[in-house]
């Protein structure tokens, strides 16, 4: 099947082509629950694999260091205008190679090595690039970190403690404050962070990599108007190619652009810029508003079904696309569960939970999300079945019952065949 889909590749490099063909089958047949992944449309795939690949375009539209940019300028200008329109911002830079370099550009724009920066701790749900020790951002800068509450009250347990964030910010006066993360199942209060950043005299960055698509579709409040800089990847809920964007008010536009190029990067990846432009066009359609709300509805339904089946969820549920299951009370830890689920055709990642007693490479949780399954058209009525599969797979992991895992894998493949994924040739 891949030979007809990628004829030149199959002829030139059949070995590599076979790996891609196998990946197409894997993505078609499995239930992909990794909350940072998605299926891009065929249109985004096409735009990302074009002759735009062949161009060098250092600089920005109308201000390039290379000739022959007539068409590239139009492509990038289109992506910029669409980003500004969709997110309601003054300025957008669509050139960062990915989320991590985008965040590094923010440091370059606003801080000096050794300055204090503040973000959520990685094991609490933050991102490496928010000043965590093993990241360059935590060794070149002085990272101070906030977390979530540990209380007996289920109403506040696992939520960001804004009083503690404020206290830390006022004590440390960081140059930068990051809000947002990779394992946060609850709504971020951008107005509360803005008030804290104003008091502390800090530049506030909303890293919405995970929730950009929900924001675009109106299913999560927008940071626009509250924060100095919005950083986002384009490939998670936004459903674009792997890339990133930085958005800001006009007053920070020059600093952000200078930091991305020439501060940190050389030539932009024009084929990615084109894919981003297409994804932003798709995200501006009414169908994407329905998609974003369906992602959240599915996550809430899945969380409810998991709670009913005796699972413990960090913060007791979800407001967005993401659920963090705490397996502390179960017989198997996160990694064992994740690997068993993988054998059952359900792809998740093991993850630390706040105050995890276990090590990061062998933690207590698994992280799941609904962006991909919603892109395939699954709805809330399917979520009890998904919760059943997860329950059965975790039980089978405890009993080392490979037959049970195989049976689940076949059931999953059956349902997936009825809900073909966007952009995939098979189903
Ligand atoms: C995914 C993510 C990033 C990093 O993006 P990469 O493209 O993997 O470098 C940064 N911040 C947050 C909050 C993320 O979720």
Coordinates of N, CA, C and O and ligand atoms in Angstrom, one line a residue, residues 98-100 103 127 181-182 207 209-210 233 235-236, ligand 1:
X98 N 10.6 24.3 17.1 CA 9.7 23.4 17.9 C 9.5 24.2 19.3 O 10.0 25.3 19.5
X99 N 8.8 23.6 20.2 CA 8.4 24.2 21.4 C 9.6 24.6 22.3 O 9.7 25.7 22.9
X100 N 10.6 23.7 22.4 CA 11.7 23.9 23.3 C 12.6 25.1 22.8 O 12.9 26.0 23.5
X103 N 10.8 28.4 23.5 CA 10.9 28.9 24.8 C 12.3 29.4 25.1 O 12.5 30.4 25.8
X127 N 7.1 21.9 32.3 CA 7.9 21.4 31.2 C 9.4 21.7 31.5 O 9.7 22.6 32.2
X181 N 1.9 23.8 31.1 CA 2.7 22.6 31.4 C 2.3 21.5 30.5 O 1.6 21.7 29.5
X182 N 2.8 20.3 30.9 CA 2.6 19.1 30.0 C 1.7 18.1 30.7 O 1.3 17.1 30.0
X207 N 2.8 29.2 28.2 CA 3.2 28.1 27.3 C 2.0 27.2 27.1 O 1.7 26.4 28.0
X209 N 1.4 25.0 24.7 CA 1.7 24.0 23.8 C 0.6 22.9 23.7 O 0.1 22.5 22.6
X210 N 0.1 22.5 24.9 CA -0.8 21.4 25.0 C -2.2 21.9 24.6 O -3.0 21.1 24.0
X233 N 3.5 25.1 20.8 CA 3.8 24.2 19.7 C 2.6 24.2 18.7 O 1.5 24.7 19.1
X235 N 1.8 21.3 17.0 CA 1.5 19.9 16.6 C 0.7 19.1 17.6 O 0.5 17.9 17.5
X236 N 0.2 19.7 18.7 CA -0.5 19.0 19.7 C -2.0 19.2 19.4 O -2.5 18.8 18.3
Ligands
LIG1 C1 5.4 19.9 24.2 C2 5.8 21.0 25.0 C3 6.9 21.8 24.8 C4 8.0 21.4 23.9 O1 7.8 21.2 22.6 P1 8.8 20.3 21.7 O2 8.3 20.6 20.4 O3 8.7 18.9 22.1 O4 10.2 20.9 21.9 C5 7.1 23.0 25.5 N1 6.3 23.3 26.5 C6 5.2 22.6 26.8 C7 4.2 23.0 27.9 C8 4.9 21.4 26.1 O5 3.8 20.7 26.4

